[in-house]
Amino acid sequence: MKSILQHRPSPAMVVAVIALVVAMGGTAVAGSLINGADIKKNTVTGKQVKEPSLGAVPKAKNLTPIKSGQSMSGTFGAGGANSTGAGGFLGTSITYARPLATPIPNEQVKDIRKDTNTNKCKGPGKAAPGFLCLYNEQYNNVDHGYAYSDERYLQVNGKSVGVILFWDVLGDAPYVGGTWTVTAP
């Protein structure tokens, strides 16, 4: 079977095929086909390109902080073996899908299993603005959690990209896990 590009197509046919390929496969595929037709590699210059036809470069969504009052949720977990009983700690981290414009203050990271004041964390999927709520669903031999969210190494270009969490170990086979929700201040 011969490729349609092995024949000398009309200019209108070339444009139609390029448009179809771009629509279906993207510019990289189209560029490889154009090279096999009338346009040779590295021959198109800026003068020959209508710049407005290129469109805008998509924004990097993962660098755009979520808006004030918007929430994100996810899961966390940490575990270990401690044959000496109590002592030490478990640590893990949470990385936000999108950054926060400002970090959550450490005192506003709430471990709901131990925190009796839950008016800022009213259940999984919920957190008051400016709070990170940890909903521990499974745990063994760990004390309340504490966090480091405002450290400079947890920021990219001044935006908060996550939090580091720790739990004190109370005995053998410590573990903790559950869900979290953060709401941007």
Tab-separated table of C-alpha atoms in Angstrom:
chain	number	residue	atom	x	y	z
A	1	MET	CA	0.000	0.000	0.000
A	2	LYS	CA	1.431	3.359	-1.032
A	3	SER	CA	1.325	6.332	1.306
A	4	ILE	CA	-0.606	9.349	0.073
A	5	LEU	CA	2.598	11.313	0.522
A	6	GLN	CA	4.406	9.203	-2.109
A	7	HIS	CA	2.224	10.830	-4.783
A	8	ARG	CA	2.517	14.497	-5.643
A	9	PRO	CA	-0.611	15.886	-3.935
A	10	SER	CA	-2.116	19.215	-4.792
A	11	PRO	CA	-1.391	22.110	-2.370
A	12	ALA	CA	-5.031	22.050	-1.251
A	13	MET	CA	-4.758	18.337	-0.432
A	14	VAL	CA	-1.556	18.961	1.568
A	15	VAL	CA	-3.272	21.661	3.613
A	16	ALA	CA	-6.307	19.432	4.199
A	17	VAL	CA	-4.194	16.471	5.335
A	18	ILE	CA	-2.082	18.682	7.616
A	19	ALA	CA	-5.211	20.164	9.185
A	20	LEU	CA	-6.626	16.680	9.770
A	21	VAL	CA	-3.386	15.368	11.269
A	22	VAL	CA	-2.970	18.387	13.535
A	23	ALA	CA	-6.547	18.005	14.728
A	24	MET	CA	-6.101	14.305	15.426
A	25	GLY	CA	-2.478	13.904	16.404
A	26	GLY	CA	-0.957	17.227	17.268
A	27	THR	CA	1.734	19.385	15.764
A	28	ALA	CA	4.589	16.910	16.269
A	29	VAL	CA	2.936	14.338	14.010
A	30	ALA	CA	1.979	16.994	11.501
A	31	GLY	CA	5.528	18.313	11.437
A	32	SER	CA	6.899	14.903	10.575
A	33	LEU	CA	4.430	14.594	7.678
A	34	ILE	CA	5.105	18.089	6.401
A	35	ASN	CA	8.766	17.200	6.194
A	36	GLY	CA	7.863	14.387	3.782
A	37	ALA	CA	5.763	16.642	1.552
A	38	ASP	CA	6.722	19.990	0.031
A	39	ILE	CA	8.282	21.646	3.094
A	40	LYS	CA	11.805	20.568	3.983
A	41	LYS	CA	13.127	20.352	7.531
A	42	ASN	CA	14.435	23.621	9.024
A	43	THR	CA	13.271	25.758	6.081
A	44	VAL	CA	10.361	27.646	7.674
A	45	THR	CA	11.428	30.882	9.355
A	46	GLY	CA	9.648	33.340	11.609
A	47	LYS	CA	8.883	35.576	8.631
A	48	GLN	CA	6.836	32.773	7.071
A	49	VAL	CA	4.776	32.030	10.176
A	50	LYS	CA	1.696	34.025	11.087
A	51	GLU	CA	2.386	34.341	14.807
A	52	PRO	CA	-1.261	34.988	15.809
A	53	SER	CA	-2.141	31.620	14.263
A	54	LEU	CA	0.023	29.869	16.864
A	55	GLY	CA	-2.294	30.760	19.763
A	56	ALA	CA	-1.356	31.352	23.376
A	57	VAL	CA	0.945	29.075	25.343
A	58	PRO	CA	-1.137	27.175	27.910
A	59	LYS	CA	-0.659	28.343	31.483
A	60	ALA	CA	1.045	25.973	33.879
A	61	LYS	CA	-1.920	25.120	36.115
A	62	ASN	CA	0.222	23.378	38.696
A	63	LEU	CA	2.017	26.671	39.430
A	64	THR	CA	-1.138	28.719	39.818
A	65	PRO	CA	-2.182	28.769	43.485
A	66	ILE	CA	-5.727	27.805	44.351
A	67	LYS	CA	-7.968	30.736	45.173
A	68	SER	CA	-8.797	31.807	48.699
A	69	GLY	CA	-11.572	29.604	50.077
A	70	GLN	CA	-10.938	26.728	47.631
A	71	SER	CA	-10.111	23.303	49.069
A	72	MET	CA	-8.018	20.283	48.108
A	73	SER	CA	-8.084	16.802	49.630
A	74	GLY	CA	-5.927	13.693	49.526
A	75	THR	CA	-4.596	10.790	51.560
A	76	PHE	CA	-1.599	10.298	53.851
A	77	GLY	CA	0.032	7.402	55.637
A	78	ALA	CA	3.124	6.503	57.641
A	79	GLY	CA	4.243	3.354	59.410
A	80	GLY	CA	7.256	1.688	60.910
A	81	ALA	CA	8.646	-0.969	63.178
A	82	ASN	CA	9.988	-0.046	66.584
A	83	SER	CA	11.136	-3.038	68.581
A	84	THR	CA	12.135	-0.928	71.575
A	85	GLY	CA	8.632	0.372	72.322
A	86	ALA	CA	8.028	4.084	72.757
A	87	GLY	CA	10.369	6.727	71.391
A	88	GLY	CA	11.180	8.295	68.080
A	89	PHE	CA	8.675	9.469	65.534
A	90	LEU	CA	6.982	8.662	62.239
A	91	GLY	CA	7.238	11.167	59.444
A	92	THR	CA	5.608	11.678	56.077
A	93	SER	CA	4.693	14.534	53.799
A	94	ILE	CA	1.749	15.835	51.844
A	95	THR	CA	2.310	17.497	48.483
A	96	TYR	CA	-0.482	19.722	47.259
A	97	ALA	CA	-1.756	19.182	43.708
A	98	ARG	CA	-1.674	22.974	43.329
A	99	PRO	CA	0.217	25.345	45.609
A	100	LEU	CA	-1.215	27.707	48.179
A	101	ALA	CA	-0.366	31.408	47.868
A	102	THR	CA	0.751	31.374	51.524
A	103	PRO	CA	1.601	28.489	53.874
A	104	ILE	CA	-0.821	27.257	56.507
A	105	PRO	CA	0.547	28.272	59.937
A	106	ASN	CA	1.744	25.208	61.842
A	107	GLU	CA	-0.741	25.839	64.666
A	108	GLN	CA	-3.568	25.647	62.092
A	109	VAL	CA	-2.702	22.082	61.060
A	110	LYS	CA	-5.204	20.023	63.072
A	111	ASP	CA	-4.912	16.328	63.908
A	112	ILE	CA	-8.611	15.624	64.422
A	113	ARG	CA	-8.126	12.368	66.302
A	114	LYS	CA	-6.546	14.269	69.174
A	115	ASP	CA	-7.956	17.777	68.686
A	116	THR	CA	-11.214	18.212	70.577
A	117	ASN	CA	-11.904	21.603	68.958
A	118	THR	CA	-13.250	20.516	65.589
A	119	ASN	CA	-15.142	23.659	64.598
A	120	LYS	CA	-12.461	24.311	61.928
A	121	CYS	CA	-12.466	20.684	60.712
A	122	LYS	CA	-16.036	19.428	60.464
A	123	GLY	CA	-15.420	16.103	58.748
A	124	PRO	CA	-13.527	14.539	55.854
A	125	GLY	CA	-13.411	16.838	52.855
A	126	LYS	CA	-13.898	19.931	55.005
A	127	ALA	CA	-11.506	22.536	56.425
A	128	ALA	CA	-12.046	26.160	57.377
A	129	PRO	CA	-10.106	28.729	55.295
A	130	GLY	CA	-6.472	28.771	56.400
A	131	PHE	CA	-6.594	25.276	57.974
A	132	LEU	CA	-5.231	21.837	57.102
A	133	CYS	CA	-7.296	19.056	58.705
A	134	LEU	CA	-5.913	15.535	59.165
A	135	TYR	CA	-8.646	12.925	59.498
A	136	ASN	CA	-6.835	9.874	60.940
A	137	GLU	CA	-8.820	6.811	59.976
A	138	GLN	CA	-6.271	4.209	61.053
A	139	TYR	CA	-3.656	4.522	63.757
A	140	ASN	CA	-1.698	2.466	66.256
A	141	ASN	CA	0.808	3.497	68.925
A	142	VAL	CA	1.178	7.112	67.800
A	143	ASP	CA	0.500	10.326	69.662
A	144	HIS	CA	-0.949	13.492	68.168
A	145	GLY	CA	0.524	14.761	64.918
A	146	TYR	CA	2.484	17.944	64.475
A	147	ALA	CA	3.459	19.690	61.283
A	148	TYR	CA	5.953	21.892	59.526
A	149	SER	CA	4.215	23.751	56.731
A	150	ASP	CA	5.824	27.177	56.721
A	151	GLU	CA	9.442	26.129	56.204
A	152	ARG	CA	11.180	27.740	53.242
A	153	TYR	CA	12.079	24.369	51.680
A	154	LEU	CA	8.336	23.624	51.362
A	155	GLN	CA	7.892	26.619	49.079
A	156	VAL	CA	8.504	27.203	45.382
A	157	ASN	CA	8.655	30.837	44.275
A	158	GLY	CA	7.109	31.830	47.612
A	159	LYS	CA	4.138	29.469	47.208
A	160	SER	CA	3.444	26.611	49.624
A	161	VAL	CA	3.671	23.210	47.925
A	162	GLY	CA	3.063	20.961	50.906
A	163	VAL	CA	3.602	20.078	54.538
A	164	ILE	CA	5.760	17.654	56.542
A	165	LEU	CA	3.986	15.707	59.296
A	166	PHE	CA	5.311	13.859	62.364
A	167	TRP	CA	3.758	11.653	65.056
A	168	ASP	CA	5.471	10.613	68.297
A	169	VAL	CA	5.808	6.829	68.583
A	170	LEU	CA	4.212	5.305	71.707
A	171	GLY	CA	4.966	1.607	71.120
A	172	ASP	CA	5.657	-1.202	68.657
A	173	ALA	CA	4.295	-1.298	65.099
A	174	PRO	CA	3.274	2.365	64.879
A	175	TYR	CA	1.198	3.536	61.943
A	176	VAL	CA	-1.201	6.309	61.015
A	177	GLY	CA	-3.215	7.025	57.901
A	178	GLY	CA	-6.262	8.800	56.636
A	179	THR	CA	-7.415	11.734	54.568
A	180	TRP	CA	-6.590	15.416	54.620
A	181	THR	CA	-8.260	18.604	53.432
A	182	VAL	CA	-6.701	22.048	53.149
A	183	THR	CA	-8.543	25.273	52.363
A	184	ALA	CA	-6.589	28.251	51.082
A	185	PRO	CA	-6.593	31.291	53.375
